[in-house]
Tab-separated table of C-alpha atoms and ligand atoms in Angstrom:
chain	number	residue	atom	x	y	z
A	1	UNK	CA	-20.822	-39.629	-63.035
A	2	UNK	CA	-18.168	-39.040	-60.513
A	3	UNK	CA	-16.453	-37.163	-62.161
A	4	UNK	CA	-18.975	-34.413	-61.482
A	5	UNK	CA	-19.320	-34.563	-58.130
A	6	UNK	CA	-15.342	-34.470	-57.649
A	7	UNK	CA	-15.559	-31.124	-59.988
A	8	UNK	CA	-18.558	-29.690	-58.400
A	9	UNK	CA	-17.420	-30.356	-54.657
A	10	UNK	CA	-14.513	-30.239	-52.595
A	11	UNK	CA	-13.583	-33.963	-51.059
A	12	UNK	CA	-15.952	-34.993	-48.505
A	13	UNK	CA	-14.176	-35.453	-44.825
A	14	UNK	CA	-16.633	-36.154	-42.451
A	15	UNK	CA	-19.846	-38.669	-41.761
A	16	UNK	CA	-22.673	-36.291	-42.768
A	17	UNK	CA	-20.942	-35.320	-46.029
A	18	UNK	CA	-22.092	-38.120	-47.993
A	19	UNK	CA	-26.324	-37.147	-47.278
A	20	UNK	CA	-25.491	-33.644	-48.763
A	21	UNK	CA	-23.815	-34.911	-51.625
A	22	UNK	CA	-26.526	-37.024	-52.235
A	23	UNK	CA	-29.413	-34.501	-52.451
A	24	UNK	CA	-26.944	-32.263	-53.919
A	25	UNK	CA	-26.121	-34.220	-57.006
A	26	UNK	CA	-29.597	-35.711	-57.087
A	27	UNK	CA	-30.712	-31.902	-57.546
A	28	UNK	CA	-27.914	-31.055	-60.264
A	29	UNK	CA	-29.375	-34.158	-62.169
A	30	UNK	CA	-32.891	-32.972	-61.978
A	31	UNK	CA	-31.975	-30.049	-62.964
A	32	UNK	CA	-30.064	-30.992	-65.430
A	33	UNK	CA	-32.982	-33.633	-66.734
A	34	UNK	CA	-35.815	-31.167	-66.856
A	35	UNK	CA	-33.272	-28.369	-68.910
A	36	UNK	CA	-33.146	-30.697	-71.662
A	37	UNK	CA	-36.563	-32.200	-71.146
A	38	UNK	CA	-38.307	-29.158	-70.998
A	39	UNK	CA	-36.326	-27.696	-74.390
A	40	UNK	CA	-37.814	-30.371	-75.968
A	41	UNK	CA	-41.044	-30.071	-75.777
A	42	UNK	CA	-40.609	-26.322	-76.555
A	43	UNK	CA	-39.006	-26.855	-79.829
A	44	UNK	CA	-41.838	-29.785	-80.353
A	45	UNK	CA	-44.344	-28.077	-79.023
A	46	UNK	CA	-43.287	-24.664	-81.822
A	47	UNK	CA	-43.011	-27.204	-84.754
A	48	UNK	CA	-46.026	-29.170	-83.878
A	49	UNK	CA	-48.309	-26.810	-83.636
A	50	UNK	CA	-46.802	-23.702	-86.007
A	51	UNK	CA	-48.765	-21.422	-88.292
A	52	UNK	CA	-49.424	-22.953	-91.531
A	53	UNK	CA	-51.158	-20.671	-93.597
A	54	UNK	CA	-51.714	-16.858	-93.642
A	55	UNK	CA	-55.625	-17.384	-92.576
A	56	UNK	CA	-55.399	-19.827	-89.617
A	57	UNK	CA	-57.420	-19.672	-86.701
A	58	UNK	CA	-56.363	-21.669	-83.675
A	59	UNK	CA	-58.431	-23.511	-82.102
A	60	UNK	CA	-60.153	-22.184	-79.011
A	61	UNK	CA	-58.914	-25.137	-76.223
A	62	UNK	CA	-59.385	-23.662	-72.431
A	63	UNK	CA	-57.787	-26.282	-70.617
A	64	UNK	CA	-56.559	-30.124	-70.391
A	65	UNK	CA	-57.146	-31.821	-66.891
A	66	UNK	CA	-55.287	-34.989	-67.610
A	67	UNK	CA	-52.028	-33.083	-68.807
A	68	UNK	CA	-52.423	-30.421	-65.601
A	69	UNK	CA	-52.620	-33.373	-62.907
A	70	UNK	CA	-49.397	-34.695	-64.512
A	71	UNK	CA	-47.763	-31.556	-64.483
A	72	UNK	CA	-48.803	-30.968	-60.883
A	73	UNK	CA	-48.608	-33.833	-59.378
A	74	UNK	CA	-45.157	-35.495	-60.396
A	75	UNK	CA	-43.362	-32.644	-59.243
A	76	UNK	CA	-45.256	-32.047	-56.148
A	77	UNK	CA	-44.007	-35.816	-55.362
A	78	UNK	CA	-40.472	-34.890	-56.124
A	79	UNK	CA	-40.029	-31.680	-54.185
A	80	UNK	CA	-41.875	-33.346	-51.461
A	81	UNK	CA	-39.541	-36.111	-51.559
A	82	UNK	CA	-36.405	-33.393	-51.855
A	83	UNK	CA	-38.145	-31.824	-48.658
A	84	UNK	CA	-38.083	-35.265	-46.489
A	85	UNK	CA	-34.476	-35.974	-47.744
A	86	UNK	CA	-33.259	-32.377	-46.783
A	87	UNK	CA	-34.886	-32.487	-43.226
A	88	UNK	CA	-33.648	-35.296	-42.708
A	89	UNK	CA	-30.541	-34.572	-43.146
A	90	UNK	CA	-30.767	-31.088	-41.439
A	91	UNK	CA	-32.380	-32.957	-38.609
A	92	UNK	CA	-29.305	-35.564	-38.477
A	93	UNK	CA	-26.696	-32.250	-38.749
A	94	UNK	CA	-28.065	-30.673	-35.893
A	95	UNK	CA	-28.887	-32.944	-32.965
A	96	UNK	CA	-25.453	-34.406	-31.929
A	97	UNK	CA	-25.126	-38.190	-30.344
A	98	UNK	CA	-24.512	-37.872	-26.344
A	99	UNK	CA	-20.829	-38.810	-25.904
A	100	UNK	CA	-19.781	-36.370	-28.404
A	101	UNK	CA	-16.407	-34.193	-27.031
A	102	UNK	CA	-17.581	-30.609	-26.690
A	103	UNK	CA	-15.643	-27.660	-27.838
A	104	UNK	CA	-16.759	-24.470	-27.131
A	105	UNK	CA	-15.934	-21.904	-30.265
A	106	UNK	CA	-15.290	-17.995	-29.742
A	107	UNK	CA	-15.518	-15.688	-32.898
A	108	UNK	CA	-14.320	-12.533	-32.499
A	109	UNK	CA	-12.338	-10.332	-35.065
A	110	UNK	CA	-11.015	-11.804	-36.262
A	111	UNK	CA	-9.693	-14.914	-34.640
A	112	UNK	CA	-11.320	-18.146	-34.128
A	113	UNK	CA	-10.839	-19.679	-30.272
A	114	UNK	CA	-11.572	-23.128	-29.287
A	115	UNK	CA	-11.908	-24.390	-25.445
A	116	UNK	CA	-11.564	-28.406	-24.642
A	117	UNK	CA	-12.670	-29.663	-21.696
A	118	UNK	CA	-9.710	-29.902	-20.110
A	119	UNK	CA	-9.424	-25.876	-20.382
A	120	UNK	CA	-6.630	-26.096	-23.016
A	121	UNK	CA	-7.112	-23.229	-25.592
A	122	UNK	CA	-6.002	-22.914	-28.901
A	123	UNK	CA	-6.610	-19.914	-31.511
A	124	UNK	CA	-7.517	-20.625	-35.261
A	125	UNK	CA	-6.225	-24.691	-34.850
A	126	UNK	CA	-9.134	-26.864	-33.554
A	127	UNK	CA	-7.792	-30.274	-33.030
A	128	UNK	CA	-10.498	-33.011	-33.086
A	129	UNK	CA	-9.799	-37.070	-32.679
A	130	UNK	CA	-10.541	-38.840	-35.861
A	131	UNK	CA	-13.501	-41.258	-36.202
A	132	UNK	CA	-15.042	-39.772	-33.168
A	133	UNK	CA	-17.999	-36.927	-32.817
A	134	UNK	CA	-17.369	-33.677	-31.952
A	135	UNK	CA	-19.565	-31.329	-30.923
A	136	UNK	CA	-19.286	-27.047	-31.469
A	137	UNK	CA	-20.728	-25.156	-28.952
A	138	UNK	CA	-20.263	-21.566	-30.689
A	139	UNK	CA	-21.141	-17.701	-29.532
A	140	UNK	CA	-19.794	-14.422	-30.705
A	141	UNK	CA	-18.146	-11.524	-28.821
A	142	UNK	CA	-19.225	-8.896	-31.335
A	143	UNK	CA	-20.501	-9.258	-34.706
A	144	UNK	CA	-22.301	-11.666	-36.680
A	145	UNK	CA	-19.922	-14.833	-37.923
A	146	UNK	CA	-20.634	-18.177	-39.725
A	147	UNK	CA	-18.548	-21.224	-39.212
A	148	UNK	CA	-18.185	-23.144	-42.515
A	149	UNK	CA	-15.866	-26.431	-43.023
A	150	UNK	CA	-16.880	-27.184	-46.665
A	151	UNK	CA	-15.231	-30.280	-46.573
A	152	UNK	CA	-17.388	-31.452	-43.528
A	153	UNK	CA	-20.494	-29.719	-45.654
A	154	UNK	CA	-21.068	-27.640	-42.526
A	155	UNK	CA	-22.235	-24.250	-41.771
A	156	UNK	CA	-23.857	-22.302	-39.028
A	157	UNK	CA	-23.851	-18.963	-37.748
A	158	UNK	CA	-22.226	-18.211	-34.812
A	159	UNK	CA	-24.031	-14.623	-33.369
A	160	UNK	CA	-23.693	-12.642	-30.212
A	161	UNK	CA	-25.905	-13.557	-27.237
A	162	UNK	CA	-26.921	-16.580	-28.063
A	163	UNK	CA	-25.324	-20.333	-28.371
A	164	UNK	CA	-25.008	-22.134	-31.647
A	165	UNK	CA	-24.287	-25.856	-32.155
A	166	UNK	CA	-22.730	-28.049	-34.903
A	167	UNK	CA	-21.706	-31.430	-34.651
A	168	UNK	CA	-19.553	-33.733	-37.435
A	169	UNK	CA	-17.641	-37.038	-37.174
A	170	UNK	CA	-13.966	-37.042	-38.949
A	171	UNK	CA	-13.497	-39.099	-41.172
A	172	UNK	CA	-9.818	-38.253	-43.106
A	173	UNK	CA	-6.717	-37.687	-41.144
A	174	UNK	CA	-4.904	-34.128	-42.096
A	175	UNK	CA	-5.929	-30.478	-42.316
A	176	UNK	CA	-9.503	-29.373	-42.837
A	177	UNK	CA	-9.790	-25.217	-43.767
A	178	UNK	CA	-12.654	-23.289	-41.614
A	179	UNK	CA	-13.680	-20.108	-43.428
A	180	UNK	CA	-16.136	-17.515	-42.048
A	181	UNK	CA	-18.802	-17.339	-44.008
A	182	UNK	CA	-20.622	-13.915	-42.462
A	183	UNK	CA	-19.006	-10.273	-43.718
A	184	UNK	CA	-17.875	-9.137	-40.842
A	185	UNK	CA	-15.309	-5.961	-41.614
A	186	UNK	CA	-12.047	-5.735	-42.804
A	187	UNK	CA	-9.951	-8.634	-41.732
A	188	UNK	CA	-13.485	-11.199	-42.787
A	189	UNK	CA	-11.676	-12.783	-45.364
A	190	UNK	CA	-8.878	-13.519	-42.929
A	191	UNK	CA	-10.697	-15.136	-40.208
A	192	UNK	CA	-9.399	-18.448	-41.106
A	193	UNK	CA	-8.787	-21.758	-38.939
A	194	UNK	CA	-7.455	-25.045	-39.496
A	195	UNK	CA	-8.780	-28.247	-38.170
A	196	UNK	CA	-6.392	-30.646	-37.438
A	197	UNK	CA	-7.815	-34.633	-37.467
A	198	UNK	CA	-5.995	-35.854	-35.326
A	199	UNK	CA	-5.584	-40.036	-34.743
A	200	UNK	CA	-5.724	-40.779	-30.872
A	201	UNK	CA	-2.172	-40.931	-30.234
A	202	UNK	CA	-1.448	-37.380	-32.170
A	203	UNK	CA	-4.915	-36.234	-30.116
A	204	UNK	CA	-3.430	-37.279	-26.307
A	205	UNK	CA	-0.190	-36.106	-27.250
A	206	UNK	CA	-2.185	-33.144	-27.958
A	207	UNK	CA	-3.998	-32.722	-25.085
A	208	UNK	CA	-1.042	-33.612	-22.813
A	209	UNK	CA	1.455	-31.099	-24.642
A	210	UNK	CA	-0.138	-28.282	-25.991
A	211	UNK	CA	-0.099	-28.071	-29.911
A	212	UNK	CA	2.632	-27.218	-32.326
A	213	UNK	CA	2.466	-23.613	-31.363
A	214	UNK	CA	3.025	-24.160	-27.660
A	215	UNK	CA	5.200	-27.527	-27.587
A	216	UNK	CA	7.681	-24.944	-29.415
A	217	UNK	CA	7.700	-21.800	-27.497
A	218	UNK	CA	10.379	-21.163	-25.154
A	219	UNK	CA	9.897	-22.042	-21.706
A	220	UNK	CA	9.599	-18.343	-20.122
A	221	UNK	CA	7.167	-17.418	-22.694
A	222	UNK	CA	4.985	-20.081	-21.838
A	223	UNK	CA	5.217	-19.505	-18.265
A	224	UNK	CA	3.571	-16.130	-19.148
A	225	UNK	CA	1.164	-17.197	-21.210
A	226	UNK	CA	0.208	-19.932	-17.712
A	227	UNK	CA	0.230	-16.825	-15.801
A	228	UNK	CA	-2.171	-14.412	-18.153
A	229	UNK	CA	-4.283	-17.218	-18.746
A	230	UNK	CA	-4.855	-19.514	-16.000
A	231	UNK	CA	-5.619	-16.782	-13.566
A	232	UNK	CA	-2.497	-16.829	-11.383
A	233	UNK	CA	-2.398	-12.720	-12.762
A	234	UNK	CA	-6.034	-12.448	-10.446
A	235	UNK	CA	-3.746	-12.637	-6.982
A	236	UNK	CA	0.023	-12.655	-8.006
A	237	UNK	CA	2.023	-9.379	-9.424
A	238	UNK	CA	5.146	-9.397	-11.365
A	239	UNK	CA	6.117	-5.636	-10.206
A	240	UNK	CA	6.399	-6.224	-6.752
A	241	UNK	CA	2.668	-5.073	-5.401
A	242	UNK	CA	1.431	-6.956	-2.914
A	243	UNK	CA	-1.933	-8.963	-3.653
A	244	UNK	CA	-3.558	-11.770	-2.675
A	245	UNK	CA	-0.806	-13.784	-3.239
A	246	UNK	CA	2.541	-12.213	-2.832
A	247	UNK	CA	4.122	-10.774	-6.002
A	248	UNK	CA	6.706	-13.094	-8.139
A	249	UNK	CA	9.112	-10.339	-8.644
A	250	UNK	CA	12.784	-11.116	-7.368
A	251	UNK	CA	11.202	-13.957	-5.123
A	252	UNK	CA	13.478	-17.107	-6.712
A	253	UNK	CA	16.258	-17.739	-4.713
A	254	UNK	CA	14.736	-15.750	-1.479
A	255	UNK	CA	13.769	-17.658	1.959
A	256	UNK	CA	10.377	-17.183	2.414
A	257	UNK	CA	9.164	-17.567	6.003
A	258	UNK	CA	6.087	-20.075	6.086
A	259	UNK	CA	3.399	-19.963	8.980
A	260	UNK	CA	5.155	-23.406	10.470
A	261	UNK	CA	7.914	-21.212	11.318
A	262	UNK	CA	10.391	-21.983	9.289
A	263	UNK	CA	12.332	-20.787	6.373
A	264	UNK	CA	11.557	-22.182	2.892
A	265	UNK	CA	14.320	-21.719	0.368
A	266	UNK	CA	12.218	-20.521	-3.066
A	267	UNK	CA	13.845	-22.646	-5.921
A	268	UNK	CA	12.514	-24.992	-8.334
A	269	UNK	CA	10.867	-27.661	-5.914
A	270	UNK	CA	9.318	-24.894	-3.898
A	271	UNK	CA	7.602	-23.576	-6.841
A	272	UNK	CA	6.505	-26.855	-7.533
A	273	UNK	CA	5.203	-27.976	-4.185
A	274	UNK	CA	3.480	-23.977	-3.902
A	275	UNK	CA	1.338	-25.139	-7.518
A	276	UNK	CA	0.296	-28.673	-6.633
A	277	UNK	CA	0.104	-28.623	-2.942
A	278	UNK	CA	-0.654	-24.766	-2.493
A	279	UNK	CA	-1.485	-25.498	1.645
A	280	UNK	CA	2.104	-27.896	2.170
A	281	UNK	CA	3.615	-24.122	3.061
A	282	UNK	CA	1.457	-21.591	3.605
A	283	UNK	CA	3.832	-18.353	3.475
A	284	UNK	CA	3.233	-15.682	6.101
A	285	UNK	CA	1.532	-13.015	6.251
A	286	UNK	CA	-1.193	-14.707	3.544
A	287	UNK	CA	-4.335	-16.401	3.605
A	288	UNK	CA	-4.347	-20.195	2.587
A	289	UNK	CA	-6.808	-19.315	-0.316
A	290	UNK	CA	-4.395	-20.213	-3.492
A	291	UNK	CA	-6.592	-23.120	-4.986
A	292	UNK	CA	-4.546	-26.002	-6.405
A	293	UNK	CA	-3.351	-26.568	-9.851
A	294	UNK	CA	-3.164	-30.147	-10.093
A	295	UNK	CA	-4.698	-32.123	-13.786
A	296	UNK	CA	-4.496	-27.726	-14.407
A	297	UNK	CA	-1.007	-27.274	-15.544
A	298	UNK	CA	1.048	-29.708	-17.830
A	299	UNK	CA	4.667	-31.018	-16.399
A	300	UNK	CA	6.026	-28.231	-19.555
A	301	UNK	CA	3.575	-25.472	-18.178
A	302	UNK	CA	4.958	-25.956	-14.459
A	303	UNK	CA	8.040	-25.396	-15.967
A	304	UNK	CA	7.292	-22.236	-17.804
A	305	UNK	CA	6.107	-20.893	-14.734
A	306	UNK	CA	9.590	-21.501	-12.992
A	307	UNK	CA	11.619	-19.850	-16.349
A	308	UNK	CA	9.385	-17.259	-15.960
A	309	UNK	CA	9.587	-16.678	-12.001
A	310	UNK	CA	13.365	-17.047	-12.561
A	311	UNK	CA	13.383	-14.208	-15.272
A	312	UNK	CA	11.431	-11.760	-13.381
A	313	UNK	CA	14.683	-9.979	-11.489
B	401	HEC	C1	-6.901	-17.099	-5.441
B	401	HEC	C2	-5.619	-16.470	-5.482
B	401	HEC	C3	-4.442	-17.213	-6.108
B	401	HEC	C4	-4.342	-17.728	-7.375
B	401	HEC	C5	-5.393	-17.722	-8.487
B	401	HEC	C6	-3.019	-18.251	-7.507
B	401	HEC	N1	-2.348	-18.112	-6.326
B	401	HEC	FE1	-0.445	-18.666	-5.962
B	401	HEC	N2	-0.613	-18.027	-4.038
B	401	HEC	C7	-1.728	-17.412	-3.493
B	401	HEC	C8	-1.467	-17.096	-2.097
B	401	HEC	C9	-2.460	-16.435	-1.152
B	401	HEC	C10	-0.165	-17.540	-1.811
B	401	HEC	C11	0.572	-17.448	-0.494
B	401	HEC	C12	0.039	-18.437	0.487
B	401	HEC	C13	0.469	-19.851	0.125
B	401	HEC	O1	1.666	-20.083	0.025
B	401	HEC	O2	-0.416	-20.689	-0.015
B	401	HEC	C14	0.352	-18.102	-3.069
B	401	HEC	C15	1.640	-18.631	-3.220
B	401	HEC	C16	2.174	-19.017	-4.411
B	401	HEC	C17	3.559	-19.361	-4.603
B	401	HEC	C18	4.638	-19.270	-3.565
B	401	HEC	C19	5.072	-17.826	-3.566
B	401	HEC	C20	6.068	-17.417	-2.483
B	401	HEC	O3	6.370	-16.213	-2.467
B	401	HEC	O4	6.488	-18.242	-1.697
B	401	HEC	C21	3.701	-19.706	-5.917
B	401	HEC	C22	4.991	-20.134	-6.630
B	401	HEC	C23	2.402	-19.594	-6.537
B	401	HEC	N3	1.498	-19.166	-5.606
B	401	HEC	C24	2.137	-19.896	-7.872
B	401	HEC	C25	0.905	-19.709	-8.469
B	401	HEC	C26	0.644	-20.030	-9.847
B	401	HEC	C27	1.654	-20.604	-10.842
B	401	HEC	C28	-0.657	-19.736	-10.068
B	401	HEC	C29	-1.430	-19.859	-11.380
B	401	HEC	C30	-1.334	-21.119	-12.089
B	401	HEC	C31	-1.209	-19.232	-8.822
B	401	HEC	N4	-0.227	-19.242	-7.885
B	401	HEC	C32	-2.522	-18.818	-8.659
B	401	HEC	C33	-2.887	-17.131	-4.136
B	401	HEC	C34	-3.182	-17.483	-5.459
B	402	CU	CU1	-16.162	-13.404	-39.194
């Protein structure tokens, strides 16, 4: 009876799929048993025991204990055993193993963010390693969402103020679609997301590159996108105000005077040096309080931030 299952439910792509599937197809065959089952004995039941003749009194029965134990106690066994099957299963769904990767998830409307642990972001693509477990670590900024993979059989709420967990194991390399499953205004039925199963060369290449999105943009706009999100913005300008940090506006090609006294040329090396080894030249004038960047910034990113120093005239 495959053939069912494959009509009733979208391909299963993850470990836990298979116990839903189970209790889910032993519950359509149940069902599906006592329809029939229970039609019968109707229709036997109405022929059996019809009005034969215009004066016939039925006979005045109160009660049959044998047939009311039956009917009690076989399906008491069955929903009990439905009950143990499901909680198992929820149980098994919700406690993730230890050395699962965690990814925190952001809903907000109507995007879907995901956080590695290397601080890599991505918006509405969540990559995952295949064959491995990953765990969700999920909160709202603002209203009420629900994160639902149906081809992982997963689906949890994800609510303001408070942390929700899922956790799944890949099992089928390609695209997975994430829907939200909680109304949540007028773009709901757009707040889609892709995951991406990733095998562990396409998952380092991943983590060491960026995805699609970012391998492809041009070099200056990634070097703004380093400097909006990695907090560079907190002490550096781009219009020339002086913070923390001095501004980055018009500084390539300038000799900056460092506290040893001498002149540093600002080109390509400079910026470098200034990201990885922040104290090798303090400049004047400033504090020594620019924290370093290195295992921060990937080799492309360092470069963005150069394109985009260089383009800020
Ligand atoms: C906590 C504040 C702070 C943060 C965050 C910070 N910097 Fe800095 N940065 C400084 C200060 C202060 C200096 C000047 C003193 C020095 O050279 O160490 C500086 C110097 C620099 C210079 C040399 C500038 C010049 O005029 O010579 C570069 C390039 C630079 N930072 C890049 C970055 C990048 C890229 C980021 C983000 C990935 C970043 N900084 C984040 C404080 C910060
Ligand atoms: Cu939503």
């Amino acid at each position: 009876m495959n053939w069912l299952q494959s009509f009733l439910l979208p391909k299963a792509a993850a470990t836990h799929a298979s116990e839903v599937d189970g209790l889910f197809m032993f519950i359509i065959y149940l069902t599906v048993f006592f329809f029939f089952f229970n039609g019968a004995l109707i229709f036997y039941a109405a022929h059996r025991w019809r009005r034969r003749s215009a004066g016939e009194v039925t006979p005045h029965t109160t009660h049959n204990t044998k047939l009311e134990l039956i009917w009690s106690i076989i399906p008491l066994m069955v929903v009990m055993m439905i009950f143990f099957w499901g909680f198992k299963g929820y149980i098994s769904a919700a406690v993730a193993p230890n050395d699962a990767t965690e990814i925190v998830v952001t809903a907000k409307k109507w995007v879907w963010q995901f956080e590695y642990p290397d601080g890599t972001r991505t918006l509405n693509d969540l990559h995952v390693p295949l064959n491995k477990p990953v765990k969700l670590i999920m909160h709202s900024e603002d209203v009420i969402h629900s994160f639902f993979v149906p081809t992982f059989r997963l689906k949890r709420d994800v609510l303001p103020g408070r942390y929700t967990e899922i956790w799944f194991t890949a099992t089928e390399p390609g695209v997975q679609q994430v829907f939200c499953a909680e109304y949540c205004g007028k773009g709901h039925s757009d707040m889609l997301a892709k995951i991406h199963v990733d095998t562990d060369e396409q998952y380092e290449t991943f983590l060491r590159e960026g995805d699609e999105q970012v391998r492809q943009m041009p070099l200056k706009d990634l070097g703004r996108l380093v400097y909006e999100n990695k907090g560079c913005a907190t002490c550096h300008s781009v219009d020339g105000t002086r913070g923390q940090g001095p501004s980055w506006k018009g500084i390539f090609g300038q000799v900056h005077q460092g506290t040893d006294g001498k002149g540093h040329l600002v080109d390509e090396n400079y910026i470098r040096e200034s990201i990885l080894y922040p104290q090798a030249v303090v400049v004047q004038g400033f504090e020594p309080i620019m924290p370093t960047f290195q295992g921060l910034l990937r080799e492309r990113e360092i470069l963005g931030v150069i394109e985009y120093i260089k383009s800020l005239k």
